[in-house]
mmCIF file of N, CA and C in Angstrom:
data_model
loop_
_atom_site.group_PDB
_atom_site.id
_atom_site.type_symbol
_atom_site.label_atom_id
_atom_site.label_comp_id
_atom_site.label_asym_id
_atom_site.label_seq_id
_atom_site.Cartn_x
_atom_site.Cartn_y
_atom_site.Cartn_z
ATOM 1 N N UNK A 1 89.727 99.885 90.259
ATOM 2 C CA UNK A 1 90.496 98.678 90.559
ATOM 3 C C UNK A 1 90.877 98.708 92.045
ATOM 4 N N UNK A 2 90.707 97.626 92.723
ATOM 5 C CA UNK A 2 90.998 97.587 94.155
ATOM 6 C C UNK A 2 92.499 97.578 94.415
ATOM 7 N N UNK A 3 92.842 97.932 95.656
ATOM 8 C CA UNK A 3 94.250 97.962 96.072
ATOM 9 C C UNK A 3 94.878 96.577 95.920
ATOM 10 N N UNK A 4 94.156 95.533 96.295
ATOM 11 C CA UNK A 4 94.673 94.164 96.186
ATOM 12 C C UNK A 4 94.963 93.808 94.737
ATOM 13 N N UNK A 5 94.057 94.151 93.838
ATOM 14 C CA UNK A 5 94.245 93.835 92.422
ATOM 15 C C UNK A 5 95.499 94.510 91.873
ATOM 16 N N UNK A 6 95.719 95.766 92.254
ATOM 17 C CA UNK A 6 96.903 96.478 91.782
ATOM 18 C C UNK A 6 98.182 95.783 92.234
ATOM 19 N N UNK A 7 98.189 95.297 93.445
ATOM 20 C CA UNK A 7 99.379 94.622 93.950
ATOM 21 C C UNK A 7 99.686 93.363 93.155
ATOM 22 N N UNK A 8 98.654 92.697 92.658
ATOM 23 C CA UNK A 8 98.875 91.481 91.895
ATOM 24 C C UNK A 8 99.329 91.772 90.471
ATOM 25 N N UNK A 9 99.080 92.973 89.974
ATOM 26 C CA UNK A 9 99.507 93.342 88.633
ATOM 27 C C UNK A 9 100.947 93.824 88.597
ATOM 28 N N UNK A 10 101.511 94.151 89.763
ATOM 29 C CA UNK A 10 102.886 94.653 89.808
ATOM 30 C C UNK A 10 103.521 94.294 91.143
ATOM 31 N N UNK A 11 104.767 93.891 91.078
ATOM 32 C CA UNK A 11 105.564 93.595 92.271
ATOM 33 C C UNK A 11 106.862 94.372 92.136
ATOM 34 N N UNK A 12 107.309 94.972 93.231
ATOM 35 C CA UNK A 12 108.606 95.655 93.189
ATOM 36 C C UNK A 12 109.368 95.384 94.479
ATOM 37 N N UNK A 13 110.675 95.331 94.352
ATOM 38 C CA UNK A 13 111.554 95.157 95.502
ATOM 39 C C UNK A 13 112.948 95.631 95.121
ATOM 40 N N UNK A 14 113.750 95.915 96.127
ATOM 41 C CA UNK A 14 115.116 96.394 95.900
ATOM 42 C C UNK A 14 116.110 95.408 96.494
ATOM 43 N N UNK A 15 117.101 95.084 95.715
ATOM 44 C CA UNK A 15 118.181 94.205 96.141
ATOM 45 C C UNK A 15 119.407 95.092 96.373
ATOM 46 N N UNK A 16 120.096 94.958 97.509
ATOM 47 C CA UNK A 16 121.194 95.861 97.844
ATOM 48 C C UNK A 16 122.501 95.541 97.105
ATOM 49 N N UNK A 17 122.398 95.392 95.803
ATOM 50 C CA UNK A 17 123.579 95.050 94.998
ATOM 51 C C UNK A 17 123.326 95.508 93.571
ATOM 52 N N UNK A 18 124.400 95.936 92.935
ATOM 53 C CA UNK A 18 124.361 96.306 91.521
ATOM 54 C C UNK A 18 124.901 95.115 90.735
ATOM 55 N N UNK A 19 124.254 94.745 89.639
ATOM 56 C CA UNK A 19 124.784 93.615 88.859
ATOM 57 C C UNK A 19 126.170 93.965 88.311
ATOM 58 N N UNK A 20 126.987 92.966 88.087
ATOM 59 C CA UNK A 20 128.311 93.261 87.528
ATOM 60 C C UNK A 20 128.176 93.760 86.093
ATOM 61 N N UNK A 21 129.170 94.506 85.672
ATOM 62 C CA UNK A 21 129.166 94.926 84.274
ATOM 63 C C UNK A 21 129.452 93.702 83.401
ATOM 64 N N UNK A 22 129.079 93.791 82.149
ATOM 65 C CA UNK A 22 129.320 92.684 81.227
ATOM 66 C C UNK A 22 130.816 92.402 81.120
ATOM 67 N N UNK A 23 131.638 93.452 81.106
ATOM 68 C CA UNK A 23 133.095 93.256 81.049
ATOM 69 C C UNK A 23 133.580 92.452 82.246
ATOM 70 N N UNK A 24 133.100 92.798 83.448
ATOM 71 C CA UNK A 24 133.497 92.047 84.641
ATOM 72 C C UNK A 24 133.001 90.609 84.564
ATOM 73 N N UNK A 25 131.774 90.454 84.106
ATOM 74 C CA UNK A 25 131.175 89.122 84.023
ATOM 75 C C UNK A 25 131.975 88.216 83.081
ATOM 76 N N UNK A 26 132.351 88.755 81.926
ATOM 77 C CA UNK A 26 133.063 87.948 80.936
ATOM 78 C C UNK A 26 134.484 87.612 81.364
ATOM 79 N N UNK A 27 135.073 88.467 82.188
ATOM 80 C CA UNK A 27 136.453 88.231 82.649
ATOM 81 C C UNK A 27 136.523 87.317 83.865
ATOM 82 N N UNK A 28 135.370 87.034 84.463
ATOM 83 C CA UNK A 28 135.337 86.224 85.674
ATOM 84 C C UNK A 28 135.316 84.744 85.314
ATOM 85 N N UNK A 29 136.084 83.979 86.061
ATOM 86 C CA UNK A 29 136.099 82.528 85.893
ATOM 87 C C UNK A 29 134.692 81.994 86.128
ATOM 88 N N UNK A 30 134.371 80.860 85.526
ATOM 89 C CA UNK A 30 133.023 80.309 85.631
ATOM 90 C C UNK A 30 132.616 80.051 87.072
ATOM 91 N N UNK A 31 133.572 79.749 87.938
ATOM 92 C CA UNK A 31 133.257 79.528 89.356
ATOM 93 C C UNK A 31 132.747 80.823 89.969
ATOM 94 N N UNK A 32 133.385 81.940 89.640
ATOM 95 C CA UNK A 32 132.946 83.236 90.136
ATOM 96 C C UNK A 32 131.574 83.613 89.609
ATOM 97 N N UNK A 33 131.322 83.313 88.332
ATOM 98 C CA UNK A 33 130.002 83.596 87.749
ATOM 99 C C UNK A 33 128.925 82.756 88.426
ATOM 100 N N UNK A 34 129.253 81.504 88.750
ATOM 101 C CA UNK A 34 128.309 80.628 89.443
ATOM 102 C C UNK A 34 127.987 81.180 90.831
ATOM 103 N N UNK A 35 129.002 81.662 91.549
ATOM 104 C CA UNK A 35 128.787 82.246 92.872
ATOM 105 C C UNK A 35 127.911 83.497 92.780
ATOM 106 N N UNK A 36 128.175 84.315 91.768
ATOM 107 C CA UNK A 36 127.379 85.538 91.561
ATOM 108 C C UNK A 36 125.919 85.166 91.280
ATOM 109 N N UNK A 37 125.695 84.182 90.443
ATOM 110 C CA UNK A 37 124.331 83.758 90.138
ATOM 111 C C UNK A 37 123.631 83.264 91.387
ATOM 112 N N UNK A 38 124.343 82.523 92.236
ATOM 113 C CA UNK A 38 123.732 82.003 93.458
ATOM 114 C C UNK A 38 123.298 83.133 94.396
ATOM 115 N N UNK A 39 124.080 84.227 94.448
ATOM 116 C CA UNK A 39 123.681 85.376 95.267
ATOM 117 C C UNK A 39 122.366 85.966 94.783
ATOM 118 N N UNK A 40 122.249 86.173 93.474
ATOM 119 C CA UNK A 40 121.014 86.721 92.907
ATOM 120 C C UNK A 40 119.863 85.750 93.099
ATOM 121 N N UNK A 41 120.137 84.445 92.976
ATOM 122 C CA UNK A 41 119.103 83.422 93.200
ATOM 123 C C UNK A 41 118.559 83.517 94.625
ATOM 124 N N UNK A 42 119.456 83.686 95.603
ATOM 125 C CA UNK A 42 119.034 83.757 97.003
ATOM 126 C C UNK A 42 118.162 84.988 97.259
ATOM 127 N N UNK A 43 118.556 86.133 96.702
ATOM 128 C CA UNK A 43 117.756 87.347 96.895
ATOM 129 C C UNK A 43 116.389 87.214 96.234
ATOM 130 N N UNK A 44 116.359 86.679 95.028
ATOM 131 C CA UNK A 44 115.085 86.503 94.329
ATOM 132 C C UNK A 44 114.204 85.512 95.099
ATOM 133 N N UNK A 45 114.793 84.445 95.577
ATOM 134 C CA UNK A 45 114.041 83.446 96.331
ATOM 135 C C UNK A 45 113.421 84.078 97.578
ATOM 136 N N UNK A 46 114.183 84.876 98.304
ATOM 137 C CA UNK A 46 113.670 85.530 99.517
ATOM 138 C C UNK A 46 112.494 86.447 99.182
ATOM 139 N N UNK A 47 112.592 87.173 98.071
ATOM 140 C CA UNK A 47 111.502 88.057 97.663
ATOM 141 C C UNK A 47 110.264 87.255 97.249
ATOM 142 N N UNK A 48 110.494 86.144 96.580
ATOM 143 C CA UNK A 48 109.393 85.283 96.147
ATOM 144 C C UNK A 48 108.668 84.697 97.358
ATOM 145 N N UNK A 49 109.435 84.225 98.328
ATOM 146 C CA UNK A 49 108.852 83.655 99.542
ATOM 147 C C UNK A 49 108.088 84.729 100.322
ATOM 148 N N UNK A 50 108.615 85.951 100.355
ATOM 149 C CA UNK A 50 107.947 87.045 101.067
ATOM 150 C C UNK A 50 106.601 87.391 100.439
ATOM 151 N N UNK A 51 106.410 87.021 99.198
ATOM 152 C CA UNK A 51 105.150 87.279 98.485
ATOM 153 C C UNK A 51 104.316 86.006 98.325
ATOM 154 N N UNK A 52 104.537 85.066 99.239
ATOM 155 C CA UNK A 52 103.767 83.813 99.260
ATOM 156 C C UNK A 52 103.825 83.061 97.941
ATOM 157 N N UNK A 53 104.982 83.043 97.323
ATOM 158 C CA UNK A 53 105.227 82.288 96.082
ATOM 159 C C UNK A 53 104.306 82.722 94.945
ATOM 160 N N UNK A 54 104.054 84.018 94.886
ATOM 161 C CA UNK A 54 103.193 84.561 93.833
ATOM 162 C C UNK A 54 103.795 84.300 92.455
ATOM 163 N N UNK A 55 102.954 83.918 91.488
ATOM 164 C CA UNK A 55 103.399 83.641 90.121
ATOM 165 C C UNK A 55 102.574 84.475 89.154
ATOM 166 N N UNK A 56 103.257 85.175 88.242
ATOM 167 C CA UNK A 56 102.569 85.853 87.151
ATOM 168 C C UNK A 56 102.256 84.817 86.084
ATOM 169 N N UNK A 57 100.997 84.662 85.745
ATOM 170 C CA UNK A 57 100.610 83.705 84.714
ATOM 171 C C UNK A 57 100.467 84.371 83.349
ATOM 172 N N UNK A 58 100.271 85.679 83.343
ATOM 173 C CA UNK A 58 100.145 86.423 82.092
ATOM 174 C C UNK A 58 101.526 86.924 81.678
ATOM 175 N N UNK A 59 101.689 87.315 80.418
ATOM 176 C CA UNK A 59 102.968 87.892 79.983
ATOM 177 C C UNK A 59 103.333 89.103 80.840
ATOM 178 N N UNK A 60 104.615 89.261 81.068
ATOM 179 C CA UNK A 60 105.085 90.325 81.954
ATOM 180 C C UNK A 60 106.174 91.160 81.294
ATOM 181 N N UNK A 61 106.464 92.288 81.920
ATOM 182 C CA UNK A 61 107.613 93.109 81.569
ATOM 183 C C UNK A 61 108.371 93.385 82.864
ATOM 184 N N UNK A 62 109.665 93.538 82.740
ATOM 185 C CA UNK A 62 110.519 93.752 83.899
ATOM 186 C C UNK A 62 111.280 95.054 83.710
ATOM 187 N N UNK A 63 111.307 95.843 84.770
ATOM 188 C CA UNK A 63 112.088 97.078 84.791
ATOM 189 C C UNK A 63 113.134 96.936 85.875
ATOM 190 N N UNK A 64 114.394 97.141 85.517
ATOM 191 C CA UNK A 64 115.486 97.165 86.485
ATOM 192 C C UNK A 64 115.936 98.614 86.619
ATOM 193 N N UNK A 65 115.916 99.133 87.833
ATOM 194 C CA UNK A 65 116.435 100.471 88.100
ATOM 195 C C UNK A 65 117.708 100.276 88.909
ATOM 196 N N UNK A 66 118.833 100.535 88.273
ATOM 197 C CA UNK A 66 120.129 100.326 88.906
ATOM 198 C C UNK A 66 120.598 101.661 89.472
ATOM 199 N N UNK A 67 120.821 101.680 90.777
ATOM 200 C CA UNK A 67 121.214 102.905 91.468
ATOM 201 C C UNK A 67 122.685 102.827 91.860
ATOM 202 N N UNK A 68 123.437 103.842 91.449
ATOM 203 C CA UNK A 68 124.850 103.954 91.813
ATOM 204 C C UNK A 68 124.985 105.055 92.854
ATOM 205 N N UNK A 69 125.950 104.906 93.777
ATOM 206 C CA UNK A 69 126.119 105.923 94.806
ATOM 207 C C UNK A 69 127.220 106.925 94.480
ATOM 208 N N UNK A 70 127.664 106.944 93.243
ATOM 209 C CA UNK A 70 128.659 107.939 92.829
ATOM 210 C C UNK A 70 128.369 108.346 91.391
ATOM 211 N N UNK A 71 128.915 109.476 91.014
ATOM 212 C CA UNK A 71 128.697 109.995 89.661
ATOM 213 C C UNK A 71 129.825 109.615 88.702
ATOM 214 N N UNK A 72 130.659 108.673 89.081
ATOM 215 C CA UNK A 72 131.788 108.351 88.196
ATOM 216 C C UNK A 72 131.282 107.854 86.839
ATOM 217 N N UNK A 73 132.101 108.033 85.836
ATOM 218 C CA UNK A 73 131.725 107.651 84.480
ATOM 219 C C UNK A 73 131.708 106.125 84.355
ATOM 220 N N UNK A 74 130.627 105.624 83.797
ATOM 221 C CA UNK A 74 130.477 104.187 83.583
ATOM 222 C C UNK A 74 129.990 103.947 82.165
ATOM 223 N N UNK A 75 130.346 102.814 81.631
ATOM 224 C CA UNK A 75 129.827 102.392 80.337
ATOM 225 C C UNK A 75 128.529 101.648 80.641
ATOM 226 N N UNK A 76 127.429 102.387 80.668
ATOM 227 C CA UNK A 76 126.170 101.853 81.192
ATOM 228 C C UNK A 76 125.651 100.646 80.432
ATOM 229 N N UNK A 77 125.919 100.578 79.130
ATOM 230 C CA UNK A 77 125.398 99.416 78.394
ATOM 231 C C UNK A 77 126.015 98.111 78.888
ATOM 232 N N UNK A 78 127.173 98.178 79.527
ATOM 233 C CA UNK A 78 127.777 96.977 80.101
ATOM 234 C C UNK A 78 126.948 96.423 81.256
ATOM 235 N N UNK A 79 126.257 97.292 81.981
ATOM 236 C CA UNK A 79 125.448 96.831 83.106
ATOM 237 C C UNK A 79 124.159 96.159 82.649
ATOM 238 N N UNK A 80 123.734 96.456 81.442
ATOM 239 C CA UNK A 80 122.541 95.802 80.904
ATOM 240 C C UNK A 80 122.791 94.294 80.793
ATOM 241 N N UNK A 81 123.979 93.914 80.340
ATOM 242 C CA UNK A 81 124.322 92.492 80.236
ATOM 243 C C UNK A 81 124.330 91.797 81.585
ATOM 244 N N UNK A 82 124.709 92.520 82.634
ATOM 245 C CA UNK A 82 124.754 91.945 83.970
ATOM 246 C C UNK A 82 123.385 91.618 84.539
ATOM 247 N N UNK A 83 122.338 92.210 83.947
ATOM 248 C CA UNK A 83 120.988 91.926 84.453
ATOM 249 C C UNK A 83 120.542 90.501 84.127
ATOM 250 N N UNK A 84 121.292 89.802 83.307
ATOM 251 C CA UNK A 84 120.954 88.399 83.008
ATOM 252 C C UNK A 84 120.921 87.565 84.287
ATOM 253 N N UNK A 85 121.828 87.847 85.219
ATOM 254 C CA UNK A 85 121.817 87.135 86.500
ATOM 255 C C UNK A 85 120.463 87.304 87.192
ATOM 256 N N UNK A 86 119.936 88.529 87.159
ATOM 257 C CA UNK A 86 118.677 88.815 87.852
ATOM 258 C C UNK A 86 117.516 88.119 87.139
ATOM 259 N N UNK A 87 117.459 88.247 85.821
ATOM 260 C CA UNK A 87 116.374 87.641 85.058
ATOM 261 C C UNK A 87 116.358 86.126 85.253
ATOM 262 N N UNK A 88 117.518 85.510 85.212
ATOM 263 C CA UNK A 88 117.588 84.056 85.430
ATOM 264 C C UNK A 88 117.132 83.684 86.836
ATOM 265 N N UNK A 89 117.504 84.506 87.825
ATOM 266 C CA UNK A 89 117.091 84.237 89.206
ATOM 267 C C UNK A 89 115.579 84.356 89.356
ATOM 268 N N UNK A 90 114.984 85.353 88.724
ATOM 269 C CA UNK A 90 113.533 85.534 88.805
ATOM 270 C C UNK A 90 112.807 84.356 88.160
ATOM 271 N N UNK A 91 113.351 83.886 87.061
ATOM 272 C CA UNK A 91 112.733 82.739 86.376
ATOM 273 C C UNK A 91 112.821 81.482 87.242
ATOM 274 N N UNK A 92 113.936 81.291 87.918
ATOM 275 C CA UNK A 92 114.103 80.109 88.766
ATOM 276 C C UNK A 92 113.128 80.094 89.933
ATOM 277 N N UNK A 93 112.742 81.264 90.416
ATOM 278 C CA UNK A 93 111.801 81.327 91.539
ATOM 279 C C UNK A 93 110.376 81.126 91.091
ATOM 280 N N UNK A 94 110.149 81.136 89.805
ATOM 281 C CA UNK A 94 108.810 81.000 89.244
ATOM 282 C C UNK A 94 107.972 82.263 89.389
ATOM 283 N N UNK A 95 108.617 83.444 89.651
ATOM 284 C CA UNK A 95 107.852 84.697 89.608
ATOM 285 C C UNK A 95 107.101 84.761 88.281
ATOM 286 N N UNK A 96 107.753 84.238 87.248
ATOM 287 C CA UNK A 96 107.086 84.127 85.949
ATOM 288 C C UNK A 96 107.590 82.871 85.276
ATOM 289 N N UNK A 97 106.865 82.431 84.280
ATOM 290 C CA UNK A 97 107.240 81.210 83.565
ATOM 291 C C UNK A 97 108.433 81.473 82.668
ATOM 292 N N UNK A 98 108.777 80.513 81.865
ATOM 293 C CA UNK A 98 109.941 80.599 80.983
ATOM 294 C C UNK A 98 110.017 81.956 80.287
ATOM 295 N N UNK A 99 111.180 82.600 80.400
ATOM 296 C CA UNK A 99 111.310 83.962 79.869
ATOM 297 C C UNK A 99 111.122 84.049 78.358
ATOM 298 N N UNK A 100 111.321 82.979 77.631
ATOM 299 C CA UNK A 100 111.147 83.036 76.180
ATOM 300 C C UNK A 100 109.687 83.268 75.799
ATOM 301 N N UNK A 101 108.786 82.694 76.554
ATOM 302 C CA UNK A 101 107.374 82.787 76.207
ATOM 303 C C UNK A 101 106.642 83.914 76.924
ATOM 304 N N UNK A 102 107.027 84.222 78.145
ATOM 305 C CA UNK A 102 106.238 85.143 78.962
ATOM 306 C C UNK A 102 106.888 86.494 79.208
ATOM 307 N N UNK A 103 108.172 86.602 79.045
ATOM 308 C CA UNK A 103 108.851 87.871 79.286
ATOM 309 C C UNK A 103 108.815 88.688 78.004
ATOM 310 N N UNK A 104 107.982 89.709 77.979
ATOM 311 C CA UNK A 104 107.761 90.491 76.760
ATOM 312 C C UNK A 104 108.683 91.688 76.629
ATOM 313 N N UNK A 105 109.209 92.214 77.743
ATOM 314 C CA UNK A 105 110.079 93.387 77.660
ATOM 315 C C UNK A 105 110.949 93.482 78.907
ATOM 316 N N UNK A 106 112.181 93.919 78.701
ATOM 317 C CA UNK A 106 113.092 94.235 79.801
ATOM 318 C C UNK A 106 113.579 95.649 79.559
ATOM 319 N N UNK A 107 113.462 96.485 80.582
ATOM 320 C CA UNK A 107 113.962 97.854 80.495
ATOM 321 C C UNK A 107 114.938 98.074 81.639
ATOM 322 N N UNK A 108 116.006 98.805 81.362
ATOM 323 C CA UNK A 108 116.995 99.107 82.389
ATOM 324 C C UNK A 108 117.150 100.615 82.463
ATOM 325 N N UNK A 109 117.055 101.148 83.684
ATOM 326 C CA UNK A 109 117.266 102.575 83.916
ATOM 327 C C UNK A 109 118.386 102.734 84.922
ATOM 328 N N UNK A 110 119.089 103.840 84.831
ATOM 329 C CA UNK A 110 120.206 104.114 85.728
ATOM 330 C C UNK A 110 119.953 105.422 86.459
ATOM 331 N N UNK A 111 120.192 105.429 87.770
ATOM 332 C CA UNK A 111 120.041 106.634 88.570
ATOM 333 C C UNK A 111 121.187 106.721 89.563
ATOM 334 N N UNK A 112 121.408 107.918 90.076
ATOM 335 C CA UNK A 112 122.372 108.124 91.149
ATOM 336 C C UNK A 112 121.600 108.349 92.434
ATOM 337 N N UNK A 113 122.056 107.746 93.508
ATOM 338 C CA UNK A 113 121.393 107.884 94.798
ATOM 339 C C UNK A 113 122.367 107.673 95.926
ATOM 340 N N UNK A 114 121.847 107.592 97.131
ATOM 341 C CA UNK A 114 122.705 107.414 98.299
ATOM 342 C C UNK A 114 123.206 105.988 98.449
ATOM 343 N N UNK A 115 122.344 105.025 98.160
ATOM 344 C CA UNK A 115 122.704 103.618 98.334
ATOM 345 C C UNK A 115 122.689 102.912 96.988
ATOM 346 N N UNK A 116 123.697 102.077 96.768
ATOM 347 C CA UNK A 116 123.698 101.260 95.556
ATOM 348 C C UNK A 116 122.680 100.135 95.711
ATOM 349 N N UNK A 117 122.085 99.761 94.617
ATOM 350 C CA UNK A 117 121.139 98.664 94.639
ATOM 351 C C UNK A 117 120.432 98.540 93.312
ATOM 352 N N UNK A 118 119.629 97.518 93.208
ATOM 353 C CA UNK A 118 118.857 97.259 92.001
ATOM 354 C C UNK A 118 117.397 97.079 92.396
ATOM 355 N N UNK A 119 116.550 97.970 91.902
ATOM 356 C CA UNK A 119 115.121 97.844 92.116
ATOM 357 C C UNK A 119 114.544 97.060 90.950
ATOM 358 N N UNK A 120 113.763 96.045 91.269
ATOM 359 C CA UNK A 120 113.146 95.189 90.272
ATOM 360 C C UNK A 120 111.640 95.447 90.312
ATOM 361 N N UNK A 121 111.070 95.788 89.167
ATOM 362 C CA UNK A 121 109.634 95.982 89.070
ATOM 363 C C UNK A 121 109.114 95.016 88.009
ATOM 364 N N UNK A 122 108.260 94.101 88.418
ATOM 365 C CA UNK A 122 107.664 93.128 87.503
ATOM 366 C C UNK A 122 106.191 93.496 87.386
ATOM 367 N N UNK A 123 105.716 93.638 86.157
ATOM 368 C CA UNK A 123 104.310 93.979 85.964
ATOM 369 C C UNK A 123 103.762 93.247 84.747
ATOM 370 N N UNK A 124 102.449 93.122 84.720
ATOM 371 C CA UNK A 124 101.818 92.490 83.563
ATOM 372 C C UNK A 124 102.038 93.339 82.333
ATOM 373 N N UNK A 125 102.298 92.695 81.210
ATOM 374 C CA UNK A 125 102.563 93.412 79.970
ATOM 375 C C UNK A 125 101.274 93.928 79.366
#
């Protein structure tokens, strides 16, 4: 398989932000949730534009790798709910079609590192 073909089967990028926990999301007023969604929309849009508006036409799977810069105890399953902002932003950019039909799997992994952020890996299912 050529290098170009591999790039079209998978896209990855890192956003310098960790999604809010589900607890934080649910406690935030709708105006705050709207602002948070707009931030994720802007980052996804920039990544989409950087890839010449590439669209996955086949079913895809998404991997979110959430990196924290400290070892403090967290209820990690709460961060899984926060990834909805990212998935909705990716769908709005048309990286892939409607998530009900084309998004076959979402996986979330957690790691500790120097910089907080969320790495998004989209690949054909």
